[in-house]
Amino acid sequence: FRRVLFRSEDIRRECEYQIKGKLLTLRQAYLEQALRPKALERLIKTAMRALFPVFRSVLRIKSEKVPSLDKAEILCGLSEEFGIDAGPFLEVLRDDRADGRIGAHSAELFIDAFVTQLERLSESIDKM
């Protein structure tokens, strides 16, 4: 096999694309699922799982070191490197219930905080 090298700019662009795609999906699904809290909760958790490889790649580009595989550490790294509030992401990570709530919030109210932090991260990545 031949080793392929990717430029940091290409990886950054792909990460930005993935985050913006998730934002679009979350907004669209919110319009469709707003009255179904359990569906919103599943949507947020699914988006979060899909974003972890993106988060890790963004950290790798920003700090030029390989971040740990620990998800909480990745989220804390995002907070430190990009100045975002990792709280909503950590709440999703720690929530193991399927009751239409994340942490102490209904999924319907929680999605705003989650999307706001994703938007802030996307803007920061765009400026890298």
mmCIF file of N, CA and C in Angstrom, residues 1-101:
data_model
loop_
_atom_site.group_PDB
_atom_site.id
_atom_site.type_symbol
_atom_site.label_atom_id
_atom_site.label_comp_id
_atom_site.label_asym_id
_atom_site.label_seq_id
_atom_site.Cartn_x
_atom_site.Cartn_y
_atom_site.Cartn_z
ATOM 1 N N PHE A 1 0.825 -1.184 0.000
ATOM 2 C CA PHE A 1 0.000 0.000 0.000
ATOM 3 C C PHE A 1 0.867 1.243 0.000
ATOM 4 N N ARG A 2 0.388 2.224 -0.677
ATOM 5 C CA ARG A 2 1.096 3.488 -0.735
ATOM 6 C C ARG A 2 0.523 4.424 0.323
ATOM 7 N N ARG A 3 1.378 5.062 1.052
ATOM 8 C CA ARG A 3 0.942 5.988 2.088
ATOM 9 C C ARG A 3 0.514 7.298 1.442
ATOM 10 N N VAL A 4 -0.665 7.760 1.837
ATOM 11 C CA VAL A 4 -1.199 9.002 1.298
ATOM 12 C C VAL A 4 -1.110 10.073 2.372
ATOM 13 N N LEU A 5 -0.579 11.206 2.020
ATOM 14 C CA LEU A 5 -0.496 12.325 2.948
ATOM 15 C C LEU A 5 -1.575 13.345 2.606
ATOM 16 N N PHE A 6 -2.238 13.818 3.636
ATOM 17 C CA PHE A 6 -3.273 14.825 3.456
ATOM 18 C C PHE A 6 -2.777 16.141 4.029
ATOM 19 N N ARG A 7 -3.063 17.193 3.335
ATOM 20 C CA ARG A 7 -2.695 18.513 3.825
ATOM 21 C C ARG A 7 -3.646 18.923 4.952
ATOM 22 N N SER A 8 -3.131 19.651 5.920
ATOM 23 C CA SER A 8 -3.952 20.121 7.044
ATOM 24 C C SER A 8 -5.140 20.936 6.560
ATOM 25 N N GLU A 9 -4.935 21.737 5.521
ATOM 26 C CA GLU A 9 -6.028 22.560 4.988
ATOM 27 C C GLU A 9 -7.162 21.684 4.450
ATOM 28 N N ASP A 10 -6.823 20.591 3.806
ATOM 29 C CA ASP A 10 -7.857 19.689 3.290
ATOM 30 C C ASP A 10 -8.638 19.033 4.427
ATOM 31 N N ILE A 11 -7.938 18.652 5.470
ATOM 32 C CA ILE A 11 -8.601 18.046 6.629
ATOM 33 C C ILE A 11 -9.460 19.090 7.330
ATOM 34 N N ARG A 12 -8.932 20.301 7.476
ATOM 35 C CA ARG A 12 -9.713 21.379 8.100
ATOM 36 C C ARG A 12 -10.997 21.645 7.332
ATOM 37 N N ARG A 13 -10.883 21.702 6.021
ATOM 38 C CA ARG A 13 -12.042 21.960 5.172
ATOM 39 C C ARG A 13 -13.082 20.842 5.316
ATOM 40 N N GLU A 14 -12.630 19.599 5.363
ATOM 41 C CA GLU A 14 -13.543 18.465 5.522
ATOM 42 C C GLU A 14 -14.224 18.502 6.892
ATOM 43 N N CYS A 15 -13.475 18.856 7.921
ATOM 44 C CA CYS A 15 -14.062 18.955 9.264
ATOM 45 C C CYS A 15 -15.130 20.045 9.301
ATOM 46 N N GLU A 16 -14.811 21.172 8.704
ATOM 47 C CA GLU A 16 -15.782 22.271 8.647
ATOM 48 C C GLU A 16 -17.038 21.823 7.888
ATOM 49 N N TYR A 17 -16.851 21.139 6.791
ATOM 50 C CA TYR A 17 -17.965 20.625 5.990
ATOM 51 C C TYR A 17 -18.839 19.673 6.814
ATOM 52 N N GLN A 18 -18.199 18.781 7.560
ATOM 53 C CA GLN A 18 -18.945 17.806 8.374
ATOM 54 C C GLN A 18 -19.746 18.507 9.467
ATOM 55 N N ILE A 19 -19.159 19.481 10.130
ATOM 56 C CA ILE A 19 -19.868 20.193 11.200
ATOM 57 C C ILE A 19 -21.025 20.997 10.631
ATOM 58 N N LYS A 20 -20.800 21.687 9.527
ATOM 59 C CA LYS A 20 -21.883 22.460 8.923
ATOM 60 C C LYS A 20 -22.997 21.548 8.425
ATOM 61 N N GLY A 21 -22.641 20.379 7.931
ATOM 62 C CA GLY A 21 -23.653 19.406 7.512
ATOM 63 C C GLY A 21 -24.499 18.937 8.681
ATOM 64 N N LYS A 22 -23.853 18.688 9.831
ATOM 65 C CA LYS A 22 -24.596 18.274 11.032
ATOM 66 C C LYS A 22 -25.504 19.394 11.514
ATOM 67 N N LEU A 23 -25.019 20.622 11.432
ATOM 68 C CA LEU A 23 -25.857 21.760 11.826
ATOM 69 C C LEU A 23 -27.113 21.835 10.964
ATOM 70 N N LEU A 24 -26.937 21.670 9.680
ATOM 71 C CA LEU A 24 -28.070 21.699 8.760
ATOM 72 C C LEU A 24 -29.051 20.562 9.076
ATOM 73 N N THR A 25 -28.516 19.378 9.310
ATOM 74 C CA THR A 25 -29.351 18.221 9.640
ATOM 75 C C THR A 25 -30.111 18.455 10.933
ATOM 76 N N LEU A 26 -29.437 18.987 11.945
ATOM 77 C CA LEU A 26 -30.088 19.247 13.229
ATOM 78 C C LEU A 26 -31.207 20.274 13.089
ATOM 79 N N ARG A 27 -30.954 21.323 12.341
ATOM 80 C CA ARG A 27 -31.991 22.355 12.159
ATOM 81 C C ARG A 27 -33.207 21.795 11.420
ATOM 82 N N GLN A 28 -32.942 21.044 10.367
ATOM 83 C CA GLN A 28 -34.032 20.470 9.589
ATOM 84 C C GLN A 28 -34.828 19.477 10.437
ATOM 85 N N ALA A 29 -34.135 18.618 11.152
ATOM 86 C CA ALA A 29 -34.812 17.618 11.973
ATOM 87 C C ALA A 29 -35.587 18.275 13.104
ATOM 88 N N TYR A 30 -35.059 19.375 13.625
ATOM 89 C CA TYR A 30 -35.789 20.073 14.678
ATOM 90 C C TYR A 30 -37.153 20.526 14.165
ATOM 91 N N LEU A 31 -37.170 21.041 12.967
ATOM 92 C CA LEU A 31 -38.441 21.478 12.386
ATOM 93 C C LEU A 31 -39.412 20.311 12.208
ATOM 94 N N GLU A 32 -38.866 19.155 11.914
ATOM 95 C CA GLU A 32 -39.701 17.974 11.700
ATOM 96 C C GLU A 32 -40.076 17.260 12.995
ATOM 97 N N GLN A 33 -39.185 17.299 14.003
ATOM 98 C CA GLN A 33 -39.355 16.486 15.204
ATOM 99 C C GLN A 33 -39.611 17.291 16.477
ATOM 100 N N ALA A 34 -39.850 18.572 16.379
ATOM 101 C CA ALA A 34 -39.912 19.427 17.566
ATOM 102 C C ALA A 34 -40.909 18.941 18.614
ATOM 103 N N LEU A 35 -41.944 18.286 18.209
ATOM 104 C CA LEU A 35 -42.955 17.832 19.165
ATOM 105 C C LEU A 35 -42.682 16.425 19.673
ATOM 106 N N ARG A 36 -41.559 15.851 19.280
ATOM 107 C CA ARG A 36 -41.204 14.494 19.714
ATOM 108 C C ARG A 36 -39.857 14.522 20.426
ATOM 109 N N PRO A 37 -39.865 14.797 21.734
ATOM 110 C CA PRO A 37 -38.609 14.948 22.480
ATOM 111 C C PRO A 37 -37.678 13.742 22.401
ATOM 112 N N LYS A 38 -38.216 12.536 22.421
ATOM 113 C CA LYS A 38 -37.339 11.359 22.357
ATOM 114 C C LYS A 38 -36.626 11.282 21.010
ATOM 115 N N ALA A 39 -37.324 11.659 19.943
ATOM 116 C CA ALA A 39 -36.698 11.663 18.620
ATOM 117 C C ALA A 39 -35.599 12.725 18.554
ATOM 118 N N LEU A 40 -35.839 13.883 19.150
ATOM 119 C CA LEU A 40 -34.814 14.929 19.187
ATOM 120 C C LEU A 40 -33.594 14.464 19.977
ATOM 121 N N GLU A 41 -33.846 13.806 21.097
ATOM 122 C CA GLU A 41 -32.742 13.304 21.908
ATOM 123 C C GLU A 41 -31.897 12.303 21.113
ATOM 124 N N ARG A 42 -32.556 11.379 20.417
ATOM 125 C CA ARG A 42 -31.819 10.405 19.591
ATOM 126 C C ARG A 42 -31.012 11.123 18.512
ATOM 127 N N LEU A 43 -31.601 12.126 17.910
ATOM 128 C CA LEU A 43 -30.933 12.894 16.861
ATOM 129 C C LEU A 43 -29.667 13.565 17.389
ATOM 130 N N ILE A 44 -29.766 14.196 18.542
ATOM 131 C CA ILE A 44 -28.613 14.878 19.136
ATOM 132 C C ILE A 44 -27.517 13.865 19.459
ATOM 133 N N LYS A 45 -27.898 12.742 20.050
ATOM 134 C CA LYS A 45 -26.902 11.735 20.424
ATOM 135 C C LYS A 45 -26.245 11.106 19.197
ATOM 136 N N THR A 46 -27.010 10.888 18.149
ATOM 137 C CA THR A 46 -26.458 10.344 16.907
ATOM 138 C C THR A 46 -25.484 11.339 16.280
ATOM 139 N N ALA A 47 -25.863 12.607 16.264
ATOM 140 C CA ALA A 47 -24.978 13.643 15.716
ATOM 141 C C ALA A 47 -23.677 13.701 16.508
ATOM 142 N N MET A 48 -23.795 13.608 17.814
ATOM 143 C CA MET A 48 -22.608 13.665 18.671
ATOM 144 C C MET A 48 -21.646 12.515 18.381
ATOM 145 N N ARG A 49 -22.187 11.313 18.265
ATOM 146 C CA ARG A 49 -21.328 10.157 17.955
ATOM 147 C C ARG A 49 -20.607 10.351 16.626
ATOM 148 N N ALA A 50 -21.307 10.874 15.636
ATOM 149 C CA ALA A 50 -20.711 11.075 14.315
ATOM 150 C C ALA A 50 -19.660 12.182 14.322
ATOM 151 N N LEU A 51 -19.772 13.120 15.252
ATOM 152 C CA LEU A 51 -18.860 14.264 15.276
ATOM 153 C C LEU A 51 -17.548 13.998 16.016
ATOM 154 N N PHE A 52 -17.466 12.971 16.836
ATOM 155 C CA PHE A 52 -16.232 12.751 17.588
ATOM 156 C C PHE A 52 -14.986 12.604 16.713
ATOM 157 N N PRO A 53 -15.027 11.843 15.619
ATOM 158 C CA PRO A 53 -13.824 11.793 14.766
ATOM 159 C C PRO A 53 -13.466 13.175 14.191
ATOM 160 N N VAL A 54 -14.478 13.976 13.908
ATOM 161 C CA VAL A 54 -14.252 15.327 13.392
ATOM 162 C C VAL A 54 -13.604 16.182 14.476
ATOM 163 N N PHE A 55 -14.147 16.118 15.689
ATOM 164 C CA PHE A 55 -13.590 16.885 16.804
ATOM 165 C C PHE A 55 -12.123 16.522 17.022
ATOM 166 N N ARG A 56 -11.834 15.243 16.980
ATOM 167 C CA ARG A 56 -10.462 14.778 17.214
ATOM 168 C C ARG A 56 -9.526 15.289 16.103
ATOM 169 N N SER A 57 -10.001 15.253 14.876
ATOM 170 C CA SER A 57 -9.183 15.738 13.750
ATOM 171 C C SER A 57 -8.920 17.231 13.855
ATOM 172 N N VAL A 58 -9.927 17.981 14.244
ATOM 173 C CA VAL A 58 -9.768 19.430 14.390
ATOM 174 C C VAL A 58 -8.735 19.740 15.473
ATOM 175 N N LEU A 59 -8.801 19.013 16.569
ATOM 176 C CA LEU A 59 -7.814 19.216 17.635
ATOM 177 C C LEU A 59 -6.410 18.877 17.159
ATOM 178 N N ARG A 60 -6.324 17.840 16.375
ATOM 179 C CA ARG A 60 -5.008 17.422 15.866
ATOM 180 C C ARG A 60 -4.400 18.511 14.982
ATOM 181 N N ILE A 61 -5.223 19.115 14.152
ATOM 182 C CA ILE A 61 -4.745 20.189 13.283
ATOM 183 C C ILE A 61 -4.362 21.416 14.116
ATOM 184 N N LYS A 62 -5.201 21.770 15.056
ATOM 185 C CA LYS A 62 -4.993 22.992 15.850
ATOM 186 C C LYS A 62 -3.766 22.889 16.749
ATOM 187 N N SER A 63 -3.627 21.771 17.446
ATOM 188 C CA SER A 63 -2.538 21.668 18.417
ATOM 189 C C SER A 63 -1.352 20.865 17.885
ATOM 190 N N GLU A 64 -1.509 20.263 16.724
ATOM 191 C CA GLU A 64 -0.461 19.470 16.073
ATOM 192 C C GLU A 64 0.030 18.295 16.919
ATOM 193 N N LYS A 65 -0.814 17.826 17.813
ATOM 194 C CA LYS A 65 -0.510 16.595 18.547
ATOM 195 C C LYS A 65 -1.754 15.726 18.525
ATOM 196 N N VAL A 66 -1.552 14.448 18.656
ATOM 197 C CA VAL A 66 -2.672 13.517 18.581
ATOM 198 C C VAL A 66 -3.419 13.536 19.911
ATOM 199 N N PRO A 67 -4.687 13.955 19.887
ATOM 200 C CA PRO A 67 -5.459 13.957 21.126
ATOM 201 C C PRO A 67 -5.777 12.531 21.574
ATOM 202 N N SER A 68 -6.050 12.387 22.852
ATOM 203 C CA SER A 68 -6.390 11.065 23.379
ATOM 204 C C SER A 68 -7.696 10.589 22.758
ATOM 205 N N LEU A 69 -8.007 9.346 22.968
ATOM 206 C CA LEU A 69 -9.267 8.795 22.469
ATOM 207 C C LEU A 69 -10.406 9.007 23.464
ATOM 208 N N ASP A 70 -10.083 9.511 24.653
ATOM 209 C CA ASP A 70 -11.104 9.752 25.664
ATOM 210 C C ASP A 70 -12.017 10.897 25.211
ATOM 211 N N LYS A 71 -13.295 10.607 25.102
ATOM 212 C CA LYS A 71 -14.230 11.588 24.553
ATOM 213 C C LYS A 71 -14.349 12.834 25.413
ATOM 214 N N ALA A 72 -14.353 12.677 26.722
ATOM 215 C CA ALA A 72 -14.428 13.848 27.603
ATOM 216 C C ALA A 72 -13.194 14.731 27.427
ATOM 217 N N GLU A 73 -12.019 14.116 27.270
ATOM 218 C CA GLU A 73 -10.797 14.892 27.053
ATOM 219 C C GLU A 73 -10.830 15.622 25.719
ATOM 220 N N ILE A 74 -11.386 14.981 24.705
ATOM 221 C CA ILE A 74 -11.520 15.632 23.392
ATOM 222 C C ILE A 74 -12.408 16.864 23.531
ATOM 223 N N LEU A 75 -13.520 16.732 24.240
ATOM 224 C CA LEU A 75 -14.436 17.857 24.408
ATOM 225 C C LEU A 75 -13.795 18.987 25.214
ATOM 226 N N CYS A 76 -13.056 18.636 26.235
ATOM 227 C CA CYS A 76 -12.361 19.654 27.029
ATOM 228 C C CYS A 76 -11.280 20.330 26.182
ATOM 229 N N GLY A 77 -10.613 19.563 25.321
ATOM 230 C CA GLY A 77 -9.626 20.125 24.403
ATOM 231 C C GLY A 77 -10.253 21.126 23.445
ATOM 232 N N LEU A 78 -11.440 20.816 22.953
ATOM 233 C CA LEU A 78 -12.156 21.760 22.078
ATOM 234 C C LEU A 78 -12.434 23.056 22.812
ATOM 235 N N SER A 79 -12.852 22.923 24.050
ATOM 236 C CA SER A 79 -13.154 24.099 24.857
ATOM 237 C C SER A 79 -11.910 24.961 25.037
ATOM 238 N N GLU A 80 -10.799 24.331 25.353
ATOM 239 C CA GLU A 80 -9.549 25.071 25.563
ATOM 240 C C GLU A 80 -9.021 25.700 24.280
ATOM 241 N N GLU A 81 -8.994 24.937 23.205
ATOM 242 C CA GLU A 81 -8.389 25.406 21.953
ATOM 243 C C GLU A 81 -9.261 26.404 21.193
ATOM 244 N N PHE A 82 -10.595 26.260 21.313
ATOM 245 C CA PHE A 82 -11.486 27.088 20.499
ATOM 246 C C PHE A 82 -12.369 28.025 21.313
ATOM 247 N N GLY A 83 -12.261 27.966 22.637
ATOM 248 C CA GLY A 83 -13.030 28.871 23.481
ATOM 249 C C GLY A 83 -14.526 28.638 23.459
ATOM 250 N N ILE A 84 -14.927 27.403 23.228
ATOM 251 C CA ILE A 84 -16.362 27.101 23.245
ATOM 252 C C ILE A 84 -16.733 26.503 24.595
ATOM 253 N N ASP A 85 -18.013 26.481 24.874
ATOM 254 C CA ASP A 85 -18.525 25.858 26.088
ATOM 255 C C ASP A 85 -18.766 24.386 25.787
ATOM 256 N N ALA A 86 -17.976 23.512 26.371
ATOM 257 C CA ALA A 86 -18.118 22.080 26.128
ATOM 258 C C ALA A 86 -19.264 21.475 26.939
ATOM 259 N N GLY A 87 -19.880 22.269 27.807
ATOM 260 C CA GLY A 87 -20.943 21.776 28.672
ATOM 261 C C GLY A 87 -22.043 21.013 27.945
ATOM 262 N N PRO A 88 -22.634 21.568 26.887
ATOM 263 C CA PRO A 88 -23.687 20.825 26.186
ATOM 264 C C PRO A 88 -23.199 19.495 25.614
ATOM 265 N N PHE A 89 -21.982 19.477 25.091
ATOM 266 C CA PHE A 89 -21.444 18.238 24.536
ATOM 267 C C PHE A 89 -21.195 17.208 25.637
ATOM 268 N N LEU A 90 -20.672 17.681 26.770
ATOM 269 C CA LEU A 90 -20.427 16.775 27.895
ATOM 270 C C LEU A 90 -21.734 16.212 28.447
ATOM 271 N N GLU A 91 -22.782 17.033 28.465
ATOM 272 C CA GLU A 91 -24.087 16.541 28.922
ATOM 273 C C GLU A 91 -24.598 15.418 28.027
ATOM 274 N N VAL A 92 -24.435 15.576 26.728
ATOM 275 C CA VAL A 92 -24.860 14.522 25.790
ATOM 276 C C VAL A 92 -24.045 13.266 26.042
ATOM 277 N N LEU A 93 -22.744 13.426 26.206
ATOM 278 C CA LEU A 93 -21.856 12.291 26.439
ATOM 279 C C LEU A 93 -22.253 11.524 27.699
ATOM 280 N N ARG A 94 -22.618 12.241 28.731
ATOM 281 C CA ARG A 94 -22.917 11.605 30.022
ATOM 282 C C ARG A 94 -24.345 11.101 30.146
ATOM 283 N N ASP A 95 -25.230 11.528 29.260
ATOM 284 C CA ASP A 95 -26.628 11.122 29.354
ATOM 285 C C ASP A 95 -26.804 9.716 28.801
ATOM 286 N N ASP A 96 -27.240 8.817 29.629
ATOM 287 C CA ASP A 96 -27.443 7.434 29.177
ATOM 288 C C ASP A 96 -28.908 7.030 29.211
ATOM 289 N N ARG A 97 -29.765 7.996 29.439
ATOM 290 C CA ARG A 97 -31.202 7.706 29.456
ATOM 291 C C ARG A 97 -31.794 7.996 28.082
ATOM 292 N N ALA A 98 -32.938 7.434 27.837
ATOM 293 C CA ALA A 98 -33.670 7.697 26.590
ATOM 294 C C ALA A 98 -35.064 8.183 26.967
ATOM 295 N N ASP A 99 -35.099 9.321 27.643
ATOM 296 C CA ASP A 99 -36.362 9.807 28.173
ATOM 297 C C ASP A 99 -36.801 11.151 27.587
ATOM 298 N N GLY A 100 -36.153 11.569 26.510
ATOM 299 C CA GLY A 100 -36.514 12.847 25.893
ATOM 300 C C GLY A 100 -35.886 14.037 26.598
ATOM 301 N N ARG A 101 -34.985 13.759 27.529
ATOM 302 C CA ARG A 101 -34.287 14.811 28.267
ATOM 303 C C ARG A 101 -32.781 14.555 28.175
#
